[in-house]
Coordinates of C-alpha atoms and ligand atoms in Angstrom, one line a residue:
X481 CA -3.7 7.5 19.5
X482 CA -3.3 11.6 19.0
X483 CA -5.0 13.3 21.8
X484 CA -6.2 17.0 20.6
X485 CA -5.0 18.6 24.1
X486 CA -1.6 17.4 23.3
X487 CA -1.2 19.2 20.0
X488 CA -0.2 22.6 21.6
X489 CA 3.3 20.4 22.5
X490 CA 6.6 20.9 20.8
X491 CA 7.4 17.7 19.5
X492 CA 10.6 16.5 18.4
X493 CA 11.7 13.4 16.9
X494 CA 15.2 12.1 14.4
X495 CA 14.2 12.7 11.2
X496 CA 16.5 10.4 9.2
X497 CA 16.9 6.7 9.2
X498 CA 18.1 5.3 12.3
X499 CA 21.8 4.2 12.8
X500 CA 25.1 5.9 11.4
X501 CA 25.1 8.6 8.7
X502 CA 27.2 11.3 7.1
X503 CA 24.3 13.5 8.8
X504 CA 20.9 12.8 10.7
X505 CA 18.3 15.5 11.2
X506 CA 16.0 16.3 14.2
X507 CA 13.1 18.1 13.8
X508 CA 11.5 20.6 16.5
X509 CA 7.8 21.1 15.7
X510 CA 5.7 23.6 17.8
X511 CA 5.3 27.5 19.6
X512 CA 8.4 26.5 22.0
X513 CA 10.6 25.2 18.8
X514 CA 12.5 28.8 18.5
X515 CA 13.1 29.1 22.2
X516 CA 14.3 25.8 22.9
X517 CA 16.7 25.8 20.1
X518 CA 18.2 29.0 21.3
X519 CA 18.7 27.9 24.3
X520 CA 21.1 24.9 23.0
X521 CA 22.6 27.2 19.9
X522 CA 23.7 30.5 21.3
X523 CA 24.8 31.6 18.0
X524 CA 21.4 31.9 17.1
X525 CA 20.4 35.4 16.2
X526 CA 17.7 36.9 18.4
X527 CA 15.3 36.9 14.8
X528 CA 15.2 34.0 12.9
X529 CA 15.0 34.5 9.4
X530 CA 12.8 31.2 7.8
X531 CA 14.1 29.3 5.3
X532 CA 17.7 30.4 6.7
X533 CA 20.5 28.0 7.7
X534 CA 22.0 29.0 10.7
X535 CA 25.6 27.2 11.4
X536 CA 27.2 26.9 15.0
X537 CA 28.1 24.6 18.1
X538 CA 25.0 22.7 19.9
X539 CA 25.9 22.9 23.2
X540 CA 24.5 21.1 26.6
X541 CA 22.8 22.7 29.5
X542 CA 26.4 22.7 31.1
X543 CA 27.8 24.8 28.1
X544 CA 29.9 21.6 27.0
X545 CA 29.8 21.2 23.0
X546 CA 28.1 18.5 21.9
X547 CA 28.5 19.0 18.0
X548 CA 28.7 21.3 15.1
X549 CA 25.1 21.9 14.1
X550 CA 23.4 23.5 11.0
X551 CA 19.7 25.0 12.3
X552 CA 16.9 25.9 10.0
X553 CA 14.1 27.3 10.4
X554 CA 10.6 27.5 8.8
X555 CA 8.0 29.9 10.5
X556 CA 4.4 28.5 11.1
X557 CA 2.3 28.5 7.7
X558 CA 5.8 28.1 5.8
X559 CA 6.2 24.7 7.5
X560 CA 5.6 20.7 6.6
X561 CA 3.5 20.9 10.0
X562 CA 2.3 24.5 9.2
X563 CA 4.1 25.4 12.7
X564 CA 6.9 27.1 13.8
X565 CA 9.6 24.1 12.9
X566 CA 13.2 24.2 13.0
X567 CA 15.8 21.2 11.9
X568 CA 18.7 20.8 13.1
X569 CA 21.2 18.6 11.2
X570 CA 24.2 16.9 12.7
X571 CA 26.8 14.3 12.6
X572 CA 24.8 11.3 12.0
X573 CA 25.8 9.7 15.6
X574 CA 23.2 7.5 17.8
X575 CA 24.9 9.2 20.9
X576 CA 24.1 12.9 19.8
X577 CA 20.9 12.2 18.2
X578 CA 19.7 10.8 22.0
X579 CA 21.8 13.9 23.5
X580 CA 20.0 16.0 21.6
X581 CA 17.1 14.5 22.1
X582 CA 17.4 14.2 26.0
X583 CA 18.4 18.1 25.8
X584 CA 15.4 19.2 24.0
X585 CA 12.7 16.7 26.2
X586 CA 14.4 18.3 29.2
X587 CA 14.1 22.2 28.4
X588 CA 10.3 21.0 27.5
X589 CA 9.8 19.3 23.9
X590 CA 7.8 16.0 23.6
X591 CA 9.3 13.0 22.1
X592 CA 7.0 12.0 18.9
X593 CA 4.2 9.5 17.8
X594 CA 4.5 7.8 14.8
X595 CA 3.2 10.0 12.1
X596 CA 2.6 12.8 14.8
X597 CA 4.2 15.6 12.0
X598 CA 2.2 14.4 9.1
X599 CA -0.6 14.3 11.7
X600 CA -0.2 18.0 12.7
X601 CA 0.2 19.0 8.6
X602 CA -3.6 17.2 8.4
X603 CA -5.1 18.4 11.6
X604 CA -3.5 22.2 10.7
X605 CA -5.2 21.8 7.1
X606 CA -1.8 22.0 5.3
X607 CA -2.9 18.8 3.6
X608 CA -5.7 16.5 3.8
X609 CA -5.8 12.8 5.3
X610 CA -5.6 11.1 1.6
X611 CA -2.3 13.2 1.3
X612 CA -1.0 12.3 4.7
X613 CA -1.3 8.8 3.3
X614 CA 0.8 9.6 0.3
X615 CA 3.5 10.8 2.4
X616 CA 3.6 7.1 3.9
X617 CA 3.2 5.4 0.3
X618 CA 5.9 8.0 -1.0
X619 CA 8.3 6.9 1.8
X620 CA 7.9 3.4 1.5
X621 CA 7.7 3.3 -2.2
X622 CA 9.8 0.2 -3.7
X623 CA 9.6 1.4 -7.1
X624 CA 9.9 4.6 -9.4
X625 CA 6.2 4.0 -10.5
X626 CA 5.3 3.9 -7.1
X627 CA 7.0 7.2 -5.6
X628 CA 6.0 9.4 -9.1
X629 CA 2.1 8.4 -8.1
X630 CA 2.5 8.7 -4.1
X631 CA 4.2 12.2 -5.1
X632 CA 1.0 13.3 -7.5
X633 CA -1.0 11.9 -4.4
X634 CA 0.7 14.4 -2.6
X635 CA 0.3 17.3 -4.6
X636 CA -3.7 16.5 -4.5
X637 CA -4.0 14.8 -7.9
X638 CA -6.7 12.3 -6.0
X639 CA -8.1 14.7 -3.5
X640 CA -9.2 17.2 -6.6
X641 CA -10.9 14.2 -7.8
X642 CA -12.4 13.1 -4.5
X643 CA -13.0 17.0 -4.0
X644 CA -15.0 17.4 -7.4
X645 CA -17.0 14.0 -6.6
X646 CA -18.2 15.6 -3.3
X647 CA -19.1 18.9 -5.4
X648 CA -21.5 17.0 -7.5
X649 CA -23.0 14.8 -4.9
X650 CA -23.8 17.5 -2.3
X651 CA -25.4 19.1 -5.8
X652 CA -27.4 16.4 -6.1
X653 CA -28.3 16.5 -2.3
X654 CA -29.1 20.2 -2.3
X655 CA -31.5 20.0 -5.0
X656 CA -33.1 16.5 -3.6
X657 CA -33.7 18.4 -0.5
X658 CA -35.3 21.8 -2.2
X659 CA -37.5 19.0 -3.8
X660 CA -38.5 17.9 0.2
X661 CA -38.9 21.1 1.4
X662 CA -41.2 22.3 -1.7
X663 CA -42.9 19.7 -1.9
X664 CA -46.0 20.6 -0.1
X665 CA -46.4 23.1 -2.7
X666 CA -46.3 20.4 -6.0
X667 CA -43.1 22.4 -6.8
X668 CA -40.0 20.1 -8.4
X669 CA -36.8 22.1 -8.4
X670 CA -35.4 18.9 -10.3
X671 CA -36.9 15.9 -12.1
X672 CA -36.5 13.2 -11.2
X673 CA -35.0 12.0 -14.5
X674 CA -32.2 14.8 -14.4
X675 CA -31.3 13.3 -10.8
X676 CA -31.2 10.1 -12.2
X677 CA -29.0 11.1 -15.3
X678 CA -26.7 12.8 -12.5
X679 CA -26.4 10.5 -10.1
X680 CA -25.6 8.0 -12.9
X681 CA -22.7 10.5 -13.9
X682 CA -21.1 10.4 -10.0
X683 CA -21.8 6.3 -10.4
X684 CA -19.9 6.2 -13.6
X685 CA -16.9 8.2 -12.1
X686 CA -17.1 6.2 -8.8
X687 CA -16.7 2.9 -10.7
X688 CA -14.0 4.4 -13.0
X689 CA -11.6 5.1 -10.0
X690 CA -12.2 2.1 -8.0
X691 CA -11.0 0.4 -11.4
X692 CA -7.9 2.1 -10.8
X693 CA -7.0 -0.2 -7.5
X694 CA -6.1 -2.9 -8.8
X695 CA -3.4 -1.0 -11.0
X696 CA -2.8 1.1 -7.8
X697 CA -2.1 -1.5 -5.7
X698 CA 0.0 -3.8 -7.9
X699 CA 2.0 -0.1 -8.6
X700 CA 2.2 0.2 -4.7
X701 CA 2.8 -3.7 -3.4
X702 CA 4.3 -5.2 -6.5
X703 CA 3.4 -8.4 -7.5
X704 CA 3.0 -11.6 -5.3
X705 CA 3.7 -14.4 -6.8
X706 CA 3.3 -17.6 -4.8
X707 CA 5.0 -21.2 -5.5
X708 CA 3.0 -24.3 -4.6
X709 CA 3.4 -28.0 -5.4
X710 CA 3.7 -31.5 -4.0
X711 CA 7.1 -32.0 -1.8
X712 CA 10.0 -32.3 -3.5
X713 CA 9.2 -31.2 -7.2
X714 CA 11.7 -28.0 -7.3
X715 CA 9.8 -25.1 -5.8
X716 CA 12.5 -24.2 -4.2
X717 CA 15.2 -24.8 -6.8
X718 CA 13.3 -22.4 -8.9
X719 CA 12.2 -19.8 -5.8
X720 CA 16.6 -19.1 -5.8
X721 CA 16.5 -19.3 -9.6
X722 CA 13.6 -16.5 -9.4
X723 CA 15.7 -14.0 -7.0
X724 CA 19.3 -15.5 -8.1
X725 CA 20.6 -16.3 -5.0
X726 CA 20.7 -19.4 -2.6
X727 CA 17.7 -18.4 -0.4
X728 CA 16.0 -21.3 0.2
X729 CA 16.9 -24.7 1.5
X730 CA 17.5 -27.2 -1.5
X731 CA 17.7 -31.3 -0.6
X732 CA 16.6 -34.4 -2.2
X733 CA 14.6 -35.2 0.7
X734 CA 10.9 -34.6 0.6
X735 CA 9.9 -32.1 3.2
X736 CA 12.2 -29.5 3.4
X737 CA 10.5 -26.5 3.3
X738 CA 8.3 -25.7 5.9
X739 CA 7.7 -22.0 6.9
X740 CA 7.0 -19.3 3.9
X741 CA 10.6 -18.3 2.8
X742 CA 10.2 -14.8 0.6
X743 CA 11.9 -12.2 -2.0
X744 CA 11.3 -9.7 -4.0
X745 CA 13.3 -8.5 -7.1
X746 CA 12.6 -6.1 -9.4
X747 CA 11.5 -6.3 -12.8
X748 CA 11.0 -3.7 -15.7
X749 CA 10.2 -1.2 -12.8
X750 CA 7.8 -3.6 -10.9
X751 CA 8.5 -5.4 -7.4
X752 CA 8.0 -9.3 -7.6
X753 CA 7.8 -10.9 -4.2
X754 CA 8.2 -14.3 -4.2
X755 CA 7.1 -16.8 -1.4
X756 CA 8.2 -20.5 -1.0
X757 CA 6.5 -22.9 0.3
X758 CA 6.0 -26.2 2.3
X759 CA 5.2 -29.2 -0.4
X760 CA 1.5 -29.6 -0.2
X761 CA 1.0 -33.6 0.9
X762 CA -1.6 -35.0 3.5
X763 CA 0.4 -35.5 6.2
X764 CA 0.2 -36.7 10.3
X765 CA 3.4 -34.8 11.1
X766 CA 2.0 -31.8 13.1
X767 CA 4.8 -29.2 11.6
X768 CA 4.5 -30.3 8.2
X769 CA 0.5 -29.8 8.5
X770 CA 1.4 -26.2 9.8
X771 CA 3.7 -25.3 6.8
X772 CA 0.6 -26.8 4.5
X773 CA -1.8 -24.8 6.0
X774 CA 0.3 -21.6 5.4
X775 CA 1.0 -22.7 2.2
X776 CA -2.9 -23.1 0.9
X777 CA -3.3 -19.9 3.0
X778 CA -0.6 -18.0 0.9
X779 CA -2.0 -19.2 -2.4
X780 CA -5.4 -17.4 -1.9
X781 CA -4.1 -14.1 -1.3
X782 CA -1.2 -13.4 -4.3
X783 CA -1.6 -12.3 -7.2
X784 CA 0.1 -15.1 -9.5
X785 CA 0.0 -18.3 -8.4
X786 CA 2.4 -20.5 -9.7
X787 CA 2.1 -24.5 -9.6
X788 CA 5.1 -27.0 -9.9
X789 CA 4.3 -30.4 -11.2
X790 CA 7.4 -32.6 -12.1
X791 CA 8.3 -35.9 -14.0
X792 CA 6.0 -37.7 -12.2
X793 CA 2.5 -35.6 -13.4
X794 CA 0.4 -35.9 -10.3
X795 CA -2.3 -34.1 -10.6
X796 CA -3.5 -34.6 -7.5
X797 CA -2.1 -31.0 -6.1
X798 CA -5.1 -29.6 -7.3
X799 CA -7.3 -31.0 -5.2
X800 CA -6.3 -29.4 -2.1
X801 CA -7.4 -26.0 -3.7
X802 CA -10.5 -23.9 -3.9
X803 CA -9.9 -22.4 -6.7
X804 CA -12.9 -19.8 -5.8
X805 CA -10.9 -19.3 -2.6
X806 CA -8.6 -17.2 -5.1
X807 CA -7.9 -13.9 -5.0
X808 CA -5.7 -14.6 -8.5
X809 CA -6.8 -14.5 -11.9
X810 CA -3.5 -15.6 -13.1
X811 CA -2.1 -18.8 -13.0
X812 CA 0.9 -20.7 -14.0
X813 CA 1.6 -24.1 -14.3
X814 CA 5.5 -25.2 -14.5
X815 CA 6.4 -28.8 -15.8
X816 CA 9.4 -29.1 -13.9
X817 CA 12.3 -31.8 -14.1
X818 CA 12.1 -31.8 -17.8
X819 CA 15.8 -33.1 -18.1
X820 CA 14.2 -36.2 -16.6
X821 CA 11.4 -36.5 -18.4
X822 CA 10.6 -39.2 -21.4
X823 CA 7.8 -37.6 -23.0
X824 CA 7.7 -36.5 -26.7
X825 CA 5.8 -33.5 -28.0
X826 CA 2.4 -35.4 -27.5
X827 CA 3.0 -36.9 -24.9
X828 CA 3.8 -33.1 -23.3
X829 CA 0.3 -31.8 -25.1
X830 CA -1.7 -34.5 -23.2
X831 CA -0.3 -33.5 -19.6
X832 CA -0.9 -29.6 -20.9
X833 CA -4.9 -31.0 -21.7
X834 CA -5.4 -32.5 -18.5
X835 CA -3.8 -29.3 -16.8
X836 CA -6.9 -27.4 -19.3
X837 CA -9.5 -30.0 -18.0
X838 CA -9.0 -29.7 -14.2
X839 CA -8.8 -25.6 -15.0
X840 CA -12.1 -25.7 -16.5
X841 CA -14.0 -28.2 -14.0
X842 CA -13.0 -25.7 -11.7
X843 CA -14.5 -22.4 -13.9
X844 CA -11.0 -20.9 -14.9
X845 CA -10.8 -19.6 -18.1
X846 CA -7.6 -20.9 -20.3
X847 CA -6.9 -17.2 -20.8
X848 CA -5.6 -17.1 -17.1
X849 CA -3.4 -20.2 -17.4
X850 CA -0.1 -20.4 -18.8
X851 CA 2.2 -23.3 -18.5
X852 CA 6.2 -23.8 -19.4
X853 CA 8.3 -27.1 -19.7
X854 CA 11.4 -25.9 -17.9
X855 CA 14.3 -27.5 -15.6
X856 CA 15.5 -25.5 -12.3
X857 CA 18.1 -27.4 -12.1
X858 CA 19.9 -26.8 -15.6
X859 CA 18.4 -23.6 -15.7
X860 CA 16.7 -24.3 -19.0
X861 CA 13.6 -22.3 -20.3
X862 CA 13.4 -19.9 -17.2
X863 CA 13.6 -16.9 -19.6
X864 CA 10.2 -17.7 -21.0
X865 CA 8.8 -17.4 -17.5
X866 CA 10.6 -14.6 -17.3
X867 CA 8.9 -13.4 -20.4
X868 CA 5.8 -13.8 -18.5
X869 CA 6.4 -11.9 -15.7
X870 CA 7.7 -8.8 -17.7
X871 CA 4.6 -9.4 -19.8
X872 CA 2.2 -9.0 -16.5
X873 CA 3.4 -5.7 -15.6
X874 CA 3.3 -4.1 -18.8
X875 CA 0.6 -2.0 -17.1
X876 CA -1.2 0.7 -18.6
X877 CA -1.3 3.9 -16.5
X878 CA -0.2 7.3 -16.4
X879 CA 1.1 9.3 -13.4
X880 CA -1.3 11.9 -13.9
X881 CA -4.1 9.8 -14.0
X882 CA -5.9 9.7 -10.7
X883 CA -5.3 6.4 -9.4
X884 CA -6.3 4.7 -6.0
X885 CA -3.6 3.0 -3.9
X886 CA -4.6 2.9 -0.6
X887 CA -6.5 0.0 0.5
X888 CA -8.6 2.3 2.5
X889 CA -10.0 4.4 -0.2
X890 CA -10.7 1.8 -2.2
X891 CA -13.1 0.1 0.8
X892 CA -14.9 3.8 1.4
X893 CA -15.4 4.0 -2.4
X894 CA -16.8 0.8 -2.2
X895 CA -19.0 1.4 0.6
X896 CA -19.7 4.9 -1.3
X897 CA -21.3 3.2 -4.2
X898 CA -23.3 1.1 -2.6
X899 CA -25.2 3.8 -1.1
X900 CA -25.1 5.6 -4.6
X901 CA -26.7 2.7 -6.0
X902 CA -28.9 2.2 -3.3
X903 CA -30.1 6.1 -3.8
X904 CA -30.8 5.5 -7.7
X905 CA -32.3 2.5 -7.7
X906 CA -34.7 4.4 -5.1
X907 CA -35.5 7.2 -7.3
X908 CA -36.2 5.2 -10.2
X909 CA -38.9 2.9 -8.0
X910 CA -40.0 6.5 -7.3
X911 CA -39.6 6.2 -3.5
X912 CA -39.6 9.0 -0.9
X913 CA -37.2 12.4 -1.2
X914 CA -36.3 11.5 2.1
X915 CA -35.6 8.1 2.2
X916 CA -33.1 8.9 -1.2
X917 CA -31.6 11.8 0.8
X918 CA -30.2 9.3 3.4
X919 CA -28.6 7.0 1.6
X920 CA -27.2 9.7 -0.9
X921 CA -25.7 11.7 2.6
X922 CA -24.2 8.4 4.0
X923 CA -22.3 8.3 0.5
X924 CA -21.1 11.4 0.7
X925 CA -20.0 11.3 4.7
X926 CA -17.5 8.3 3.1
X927 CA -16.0 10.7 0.3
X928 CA -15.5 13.2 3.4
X929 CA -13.9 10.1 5.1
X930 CA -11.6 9.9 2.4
X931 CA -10.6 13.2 2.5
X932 CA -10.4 13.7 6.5
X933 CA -12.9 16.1 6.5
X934 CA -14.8 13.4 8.7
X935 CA -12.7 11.9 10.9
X936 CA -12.5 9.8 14.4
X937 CA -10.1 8.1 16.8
X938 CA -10.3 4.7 14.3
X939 CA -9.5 6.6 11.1
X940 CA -6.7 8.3 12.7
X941 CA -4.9 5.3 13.8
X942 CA -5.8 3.3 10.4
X943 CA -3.9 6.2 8.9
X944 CA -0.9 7.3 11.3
X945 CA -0.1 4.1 12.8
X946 CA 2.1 2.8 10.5
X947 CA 4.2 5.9 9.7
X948 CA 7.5 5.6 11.6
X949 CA 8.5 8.0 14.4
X950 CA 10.0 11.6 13.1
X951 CA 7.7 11.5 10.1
Ligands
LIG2068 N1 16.8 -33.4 -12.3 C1 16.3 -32.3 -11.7 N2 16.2 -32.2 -10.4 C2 15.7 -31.1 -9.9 C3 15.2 -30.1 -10.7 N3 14.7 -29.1 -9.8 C4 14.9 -29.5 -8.6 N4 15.6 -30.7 -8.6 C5 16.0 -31.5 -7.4 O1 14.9 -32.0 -6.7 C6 15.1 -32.0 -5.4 C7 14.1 -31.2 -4.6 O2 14.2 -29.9 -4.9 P1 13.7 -28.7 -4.0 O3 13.8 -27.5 -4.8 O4 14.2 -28.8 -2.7 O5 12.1 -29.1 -4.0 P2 10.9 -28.5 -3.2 O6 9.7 -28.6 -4.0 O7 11.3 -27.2 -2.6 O8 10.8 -29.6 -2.0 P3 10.1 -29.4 -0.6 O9 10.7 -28.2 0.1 O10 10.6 -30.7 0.1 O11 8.7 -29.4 -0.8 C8 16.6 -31.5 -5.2 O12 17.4 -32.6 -5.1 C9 16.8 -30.7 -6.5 O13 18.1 -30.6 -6.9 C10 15.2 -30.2 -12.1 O14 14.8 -29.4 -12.8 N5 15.8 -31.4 -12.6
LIG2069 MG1 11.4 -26.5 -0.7

């Protein structure tokens, strides 16, 4: 994606969101920023001061204005990029952002990559690539939780603890590999039950943080909740009571829904995304088999899933599930239609038992199932559901507390415990120095992964590819 020759360019790129604003900034990154600024802004002094705003006319290579301008400038080191970097900020017009644009591409500058700035900040060592990642989370952030953590991600709250796990394991390493090297003369520079004791120490941190994900990523992506049921029995009567508004298509004929209809709302600080689905039925009718099949598909991968039985109590619905398939541990089960149902309060505790039954045949604990008699349609006994959601993201975490959000990090912390494991469970079955020594370096090269400090064309796209341009 980035090609190392082509970091001596001046790059330039819109800086704000795209469309009309009060303002929109461009920013100039690069050796050739100064100059080609000058050379549109005449009123700029001969020495730029950095960190000074300069004001003036931008004008075109014909000397005709094109618009009043305000031009900063941060010299290299005192930069985002850690380069010489000026931005210029101006009335927040598509046509003078791309005259700009075309001005400064044809006195020399680059148009952008995605991520290119952030890139440079990494590649200049202003930050490191698990903080070029919180600059992504921290502009995509949906919720206060989630910019506050992407923000202490940024100011190295998880690369100190990353930076202190690499410390200890490279310890470790070092004095493995003085036991190698003296080993012809019977000297042990550490035994091997202190290596054990320490490696057990990295484990136990290791584990500790990947713990954090599943906080981390909830705090990042919210909640996704998913609604599945037979056709017809108010999934999506309740998906618009859910986001309170008519999003979804509501008839009394069976079949409506049949693509995934999602959206989110927020909720004590969290982001709950909603998806709708097609009524799960066997069925010969080709589309309604493709809006099944996305339907089980979407159920595996949320983190609530949410079943709708009605009146009718046909259990049936959970037989098209794999309920080890799941990547949920919570489950709710909605009695819907309840205006129309005849059932008294036993009556209702049977249904709940069978609900228990088929829960159990298929290993799920009752602690992960909760079930509510409601009606989408009169509204009645939504708040309790409510109640639940609130309930799910009372979440315990602080800010400061080092916490992994990035789906990457979690799989090379994953991968780096394996080998850690791997490494002990050789030096307890007292194998070779050397074999231990491998598997303990192919952990640490993942904690260097994490931090950029080992890097290659794959890692770099994983990370930078889904910035936006001018970022
Ligand atoms: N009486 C009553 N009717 C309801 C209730 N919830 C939904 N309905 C009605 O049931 C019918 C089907 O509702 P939908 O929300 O479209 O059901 P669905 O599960 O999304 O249906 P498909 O998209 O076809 O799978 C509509 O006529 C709704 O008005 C309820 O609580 N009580
Ligand atoms: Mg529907």
């Amino acid at each position: 994606m980035f090609n190392l020759d082509r970091d001596q360019d001046t790059i330039c790129s819109v800086a704000t969101a795209s469309g009309l604003g009060g303002i929109s900034v461009i920013r100039i990154s690069g050796n050739q920023s100064v100059g080609l600024i000058k050379k549109l802004c005449k009123f700029l002094p001969s020495k730029m001061e950095s960190h000074q705003v300069y004001y003036g006319f931008l004008h075109d290579e014909n000397h005709n204005k094109v618009d009043e301008v305000l031009v900063t400038f941060f010299e290299h080191g005192r930069s985002f990029t850690f380069e010489d970097t000026v931005e210029v900020s101006y009335h927040g017009s598509p046509i003078i952002s791309s005259q700009i644009l075309k001005l400064l591409t044809f006195f020399g500058a680059r148009m952008s990559q995605r991520g290119e700035f952030t890139y440079r900040a990494f590649i200049n060592g202003r930050i490191d690539l698990s903080q070029a990642e919180s600059v992504l989370s921290l502009i995509e952030s949906q919720s206060q939780n989630a910019s506050r953590l992407s923000l202490r991600q940024l100011e190295g709250n998880l690369s100190k603890v990353y930076l202190n796990l690499e410390d200890k394991l490279t310890d470790v390493l070092a004095n493995l590999e003085a036991n190698i090297d003296y080993a012809a003369e019977d000297i042990i520079i550490m035994s091997g039950s202190k290596l054990i004791s320490q490696l057990q120490d990295i484990i136990s941190r290791v584990k500790i943080l990947l713990d954090t994900y599943k906080t981390g990523s909830i705090i990042s992506d919210g909640f996704q909740v998913a609604l599945v049921g037979q056709p017809n029995v108010g999934k999506s009567s309740l998906m618009n009571c859910f986001v309170s508004k008519d999003k979804s298509i509501v008839t009394p004929i069976s079949g409506t829904t049949r693509d995934i209809v999602d959206e989110s709302i927020m909720l004590n600080g969290f982001k709950f995304h909603f998806f709708d689905t097609a009524g799960i039925c066997s069925t010969d009718n080709v589309v309604e088999q493709i809006g099944v099949n996305r339907a089980l598909d979407k159920a595996k991968t949320v983190n609530i899933v949410t079943f709708i039985l009605d009146h009718n109590f046909d259990f049936s619905i959970f037989d098209h599930f794999n309920f080890s398939d799941f990547k949920s541990t919570d489950f709710l089960v909605l009695f819907n239609k309840v205006d129309l149902c005849l059932l008294n309060d036993s009556g209702k505790l049977e249904m709940e038992n069978k609900v228990k039954e088929i829960f159990s045949l298929n290993n799920i604990s009752s602690n992960s199932l909760s079930y509510y008699w409601i009606s989408a349609l009169e509204e009645k006994n939504l708040q309790n559901i409510f109640a639940y959601f609130e309930s799910k993201s009372h979440i315990n975490f602080t800010e400061n507390s080092a916490t992994l959000m990035q789906l990457r990090h979690f799989e090379l912390l994953s991968a780096t415990n394996i080998y850690l494991e791997k490494g002990l469970s050789l030096i307890k079955s007292d194998s070779s120095p050397e074999f231990i020594a491998l598997e303990l370096q192919t952990a640490l090269v993942q904690i260097k992964e994490i931090l950029g400090k080992e890097f290659n064309d794959d890692v770099m796209d994983r990370v930078f590819s889904n910035f936006c341009l001018g970022k």
